Structure formats: C-alpha cells, structure tokens
Coordinates of C-alpha atoms in Angstrom, one line a residue:
Chain B
N158 CA -8.3 9.2 16.2
A159 CA -4.6 8.6 15.9
G160 CA -5.3 6.1 13.0
V161 CA -2.3 3.8 12.5
T162 CA 0.9 4.5 14.4
Q163 CA 4.2 2.8 14.3
T164 CA 7.1 2.7 16.7
P165 CA 10.0 3.2 16.3
K166 CA 10.3 5.7 13.4
F167 CA 14.0 4.8 12.9
R168 CA 16.1 2.0 14.0
V169 CA 19.8 1.1 13.2
L170 CA 20.8 -2.5 14.0
K171 CA 23.9 -4.6 13.7
T172 CA 23.7 -7.8 12.0
G173 CA 22.4 -10.6 14.2
Q174 CA 20.6 -8.3 16.5
S175 CA 16.8 -8.6 17.3
M176 CA 14.1 -6.1 17.3
T177 CA 10.3 -5.8 17.4
L178 CA 8.3 -3.2 15.5
L179 CA 4.9 -2.2 17.0
C180 CA 1.8 -1.2 14.9
A181 CA -1.3 0.0 16.7
Q182 CA -4.7 1.0 15.2
D183 CA -7.6 2.7 16.9
M184 CA -10.2 2.1 14.2
N185 CA -11.4 -1.4 15.3
H186 CA -10.0 -2.9 12.1
E187 CA -10.0 -6.5 11.8
Y188 CA -7.3 -6.9 9.2
M189 CA -3.7 -5.8 9.7
Y190 CA -0.6 -5.9 7.4
W191 CA 3.1 -5.5 7.4
Y192 CA 4.8 -4.4 4.3
R193 CA 8.5 -3.5 3.4
Q194 CA 9.2 -1.0 0.7
D195 CA 12.4 -1.1 -1.4
P196 CA 13.4 1.1 -4.2
G197 CA 12.0 -0.4 -7.5
M198 CA 10.2 -3.2 -5.6
G199 CA 6.9 -1.5 -4.5
L200 CA 5.2 -2.8 -1.5
R201 CA 5.8 -6.4 -0.6
L202 CA 3.4 -8.1 1.9
I203 CA 5.5 -9.7 4.7
H204 CA 2.7 -11.1 7.0
Y205 CA -0.9 -10.2 7.6
S206 CA -3.7 -10.9 10.1
V207 CA -7.3 -11.4 9.5
G208 CA -8.2 -11.1 13.3
E209 CA -7.0 -11.2 16.9
G210 CA -4.9 -14.3 17.4
T211 CA -4.4 -15.2 13.7
T212 CA -1.5 -14.6 11.4
A213 CA -0.5 -15.6 7.9
K214 CA 2.6 -15.4 5.7
G215 CA 2.6 -13.0 2.8
E216 CA 4.9 -12.8 -0.3
V217 CA 8.2 -12.2 1.7
P218 CA 7.9 -13.8 5.2
D219 CA 11.2 -15.3 5.8
G220 CA 13.3 -13.8 8.6
Y221 CA 10.2 -12.2 10.2
N222 CA 7.7 -13.2 12.8
V223 CA 4.5 -11.6 13.8
S224 CA 1.9 -11.7 16.7
R225 CA -1.4 -10.4 17.0
L226 CA -2.4 -10.9 20.7
K227 CA -4.6 -7.9 20.8
K228 CA -7.0 -6.7 18.0
Q229 CA -5.5 -3.2 17.9
N230 CA -1.8 -4.3 17.9
F231 CA 0.3 -6.1 15.3
L232 CA 3.8 -6.8 16.2
L233 CA 6.7 -7.6 13.6
G234 CA 9.8 -9.2 15.0
L235 CA 13.2 -9.6 13.5
E236 CA 15.1 -12.4 15.4
S237 CA 18.5 -12.1 13.7
A238 CA 18.6 -9.0 11.5
A239 CA 20.5 -9.2 8.1
P240 CA 21.5 -6.3 5.9
S241 CA 19.0 -7.6 3.3
Q242 CA 16.3 -6.4 5.8
T243 CA 17.3 -2.8 5.6
S244 CA 14.1 -1.2 4.3
V245 CA 11.3 1.0 5.2
Y246 CA 8.4 -1.0 6.9
F247 CA 4.8 0.1 6.7
C248 CA 2.0 -1.3 8.8
A249 CA -1.6 -1.0 7.5
S250 CA -5.1 -1.9 8.6
S251 CA -8.5 -2.3 7.1
Y252 CA -11.9 -3.5 7.8
G253 CA -11.4 -6.6 5.9
D254 CA -14.2 -8.5 4.3
S255 CA -16.5 -5.6 3.5
L256 CA -17.0 -2.7 1.0
L257 CA -14.9 -0.5 3.4
N258 CA -11.8 -2.5 2.9
E259 CA -9.3 0.2 1.8
Q260 CA -6.2 0.3 3.8
Y261 CA -4.9 2.7 6.2
F262 CA -1.2 3.1 6.5
G263 CA 1.1 4.0 9.3
P264 CA 4.0 6.5 8.9
G265 CA 6.7 3.9 8.4
T266 CA 9.8 2.7 10.2
R267 CA 13.1 3.1 8.5
L268 CA 15.3 0.4 9.6
T269 CA 19.0 0.1 8.6
V270 CA 21.1 -3.1 9.3
T271 CA 24.8 -2.7 9.3
Chain N
A55 CA -2.5 -15.6 -8.0
Q56 CA -3.4 -12.0 -8.9
S57 CA -0.9 -9.8 -10.3
V58 CA -0.9 -6.1 -11.0
S59 CA 1.1 -4.3 -13.7
Q60 CA 2.1 -0.7 -13.7
H61 CA 3.7 0.0 -16.8
N62 CA 5.2 3.3 -16.4
H63 CA 7.8 3.1 -13.7
H64 CA 9.0 6.9 -14.0
V65 CA 7.1 9.8 -15.4
I66 CA 8.3 13.4 -15.7
L67 CA 5.8 16.0 -16.6
S68 CA 5.7 19.8 -16.6
E69 CA 3.0 21.7 -14.7
A70 CA -0.4 21.8 -16.6
A71 CA 0.4 18.7 -18.5
S72 CA -2.2 15.9 -18.6
L73 CA -1.5 12.5 -16.8
E74 CA -2.5 9.1 -17.4
L75 CA -0.8 6.2 -15.4
G76 CA -1.6 2.8 -16.5
C77 CA -2.8 -0.2 -14.2
N78 CA -3.5 -3.7 -15.5
Y79 CA -4.5 -6.7 -13.4
S80 CA -4.9 -10.4 -14.1
Y81 CA -7.9 -11.6 -12.3
G82 CA -10.9 -12.1 -14.3
G83 CA -13.6 -12.0 -11.8
T84 CA -15.2 -9.3 -9.5
V85 CA -12.5 -6.9 -8.2
N86 CA -12.0 -4.0 -6.0
L87 CA -9.6 -1.4 -7.4
F88 CA -7.7 1.2 -5.6
W89 CA -5.1 4.0 -6.3
Y90 CA -2.9 5.1 -3.5
V91 CA -0.5 8.1 -3.4
Q92 CA 2.7 8.4 -1.4
Y93 CA 4.1 11.9 -1.2
P94 CA 7.7 12.2 -0.5
G95 CA 8.7 11.2 3.0
Q96 CA 5.0 10.2 3.8
H97 CA 3.0 7.2 4.2
L98 CA 0.4 5.9 1.5
Q99 CA -3.0 7.4 1.5
L100 CA -6.1 6.5 -0.6
L101 CA -6.5 8.6 -3.8
L102 CA -9.7 6.6 -5.1
K103 CA -11.3 3.3 -5.2
Y104 CA -13.8 1.4 -7.5
F105 CA -16.2 -1.2 -5.9
S106 CA -19.1 -1.3 -8.3
G107 CA -21.3 0.9 -10.4
D108 CA -20.1 3.9 -12.5
P109 CA -16.8 2.8 -13.9
L110 CA -15.5 6.4 -14.0
V111 CA -14.3 7.1 -10.4
K112 CA -13.4 10.5 -9.1
G113 CA -11.1 10.9 -6.2
I114 CA -9.4 13.5 -4.3
K115 CA -7.4 16.4 -5.6
G116 CA -8.9 16.3 -9.1
F117 CA -7.8 12.7 -9.9
E118 CA -10.0 10.2 -11.6
A119 CA -9.8 6.6 -12.9
E120 CA -11.7 4.6 -15.3
F121 CA -12.4 0.8 -14.8
I122 CA -12.5 -1.0 -18.2
K123 CA -13.4 -4.6 -17.5
S124 CA -12.8 -5.8 -20.8
K125 CA -9.2 -4.6 -20.8
F126 CA -8.6 -5.5 -17.0
S127 CA -7.5 -1.9 -16.6
F128 CA -7.9 1.0 -14.0
N129 CA -6.0 3.7 -15.4
L130 CA -5.4 7.0 -13.4
R131 CA -5.9 10.4 -14.9
K132 CA -5.5 14.0 -14.1
P133 CA -6.1 16.7 -16.9
S134 CA -3.6 19.3 -15.5
V135 CA -0.9 18.3 -13.0
Q136 CA 0.7 20.5 -10.5
W137 CA 4.1 20.6 -8.8
S138 CA 2.5 19.2 -5.6
D139 CA 1.3 15.9 -7.5
T140 CA 5.0 14.9 -7.4
A141 CA 4.7 11.6 -5.5
E142 CA 4.7 7.8 -6.0
Y143 CA 1.4 6.2 -7.2
F144 CA 0.3 2.7 -6.5
C145 CA -2.5 0.7 -8.0
A146 CA -3.9 -2.1 -5.8
V147 CA -6.5 -4.8 -6.6
N148 CA -8.4 -7.3 -4.4
D149 CA -10.8 -10.0 -4.8
P150 CA -13.8 -9.5 -2.8
G151 CA -14.8 -13.2 -3.1
G152 CA -11.6 -14.4 -1.9
S153 CA -9.2 -13.2 0.8
Y154 CA -9.6 -9.4 0.5
I155 CA -5.8 -9.3 0.7
P156 CA -4.8 -6.7 -1.9
T157 CA -2.1 -7.0 -4.5
F158 CA -0.1 -4.0 -5.2
G159 CA 1.8 -2.9 -8.4
R160 CA 5.3 -1.7 -8.3
G161 CA 4.4 1.8 -8.3
T162 CA 4.9 4.8 -10.6
S163 CA 7.1 7.7 -9.6
L164 CA 5.7 11.0 -10.8
I165 CA 7.9 14.2 -10.9
V166 CA 6.2 17.3 -12.0
H167 CA 8.5 20.3 -12.9
P168 CA 7.3 23.8 -12.1

C-alpha cells in the first residue's frame, strides 16, 4: 500500500497563475482533507470531503477549490495564486465516522508563490 | 466550535529529561483524542489515540498520554527523551457524535539537545 500520495512535491508559481494539487489514497477511506501548514499557525483545514462527490469548506477555504470525482482522489485547485498562498500543503484521509478515524497524511507539497 | 490549546509552543530539553506537553480542548461531550508527531521534513504520523476505556494511553516510541475528563486535558508524556524525539507535536480532538472532522492545536516544537 502506498498510503496517501501527493503530487507535485514542490512547485513555484507566479502571482495569478493556476495549479492543481493531486492527492490519492489507496486505503478505501471515505474522508479526505486538505490542510495548509504555516510557521506558528499549525495545521489549518482548507476543504474536506466526507465521500465521493461531496466537498465542504474548512477553516480557510478562500482562494481554493476542490473536487472529489473519485473516492481515491481529492484535488485542490488554486485559480489565481497569491503570495499569501505560499505554504506547505498536506492531504490526509481517514475512515470517517468510525472508531478507526485517525488520519493518514501525505508527504506534503511545498508551494511558493512569487 | 471545538478549540484545542497547546500551551507550550517551544520546548527545549536535554537528552534523558522528562517531557510533558499540554493539550486542552473545549468540547464537553464525548471526544476522540489524538497526538500526532511530525519529524523534520516529514509528514504527520499518529503517535497515540484515545477513544474510550483506560484514560492512560500508551503509544509508539515510549510516549503516553493521560485523558483527564474533568480538566478537558490530554497531556503527552515521556519519561526520558532522546535526540531523535526532536519534532513538532500536534494534539487533535474530534467529536464522534458530530462530524468526525478533527480540530488541531497549533503544535509544540520540541528540540532535544544531545
């Protein structure tokens, strides 16, 4: 099992450019999440999904969009990147509404917006 | 909304010292509690979790945590730290009667000097 994978690992964008981050999990998890991690701010939830075809806003959703067309994939899009979106992005997945709902995290994507 | 406080933002210890990291949460009902660890340059991974039963939970690498319901706390402990414990530690809480979406604390950075 690969667990949770993320592509790309690193990316540099110019202000106004767009990009999509891909998260994939092979554990048949229902729930998937996108977080950003910034120094001193901990993990902040951007968007999440409780199942295929569903998405919901987290704590800091502005400037991001997501899609969950397949159960195993969760895409995070930046339509017009801004320097404030420079961060490390982590995807996670979990079983969801069960006693096994600890999260499994991907390796992260380091994004720099210049 | 649930909130999670980690009062120690930065902790510096020498090897063999004892460790206790504080975690307090706001929700008064039944909770699931987690500690995650993030080693330098890596993704978060589960250290230990509490769902029910014995309030003293043992995790990997000699870590343990105690759930004290009356104090809304889930403090992480280790009797003797090692240089390899240098990492960032995150406490997380979710409400199993609600959305199962966890709330994270801001994290504690632990540096252990050899």
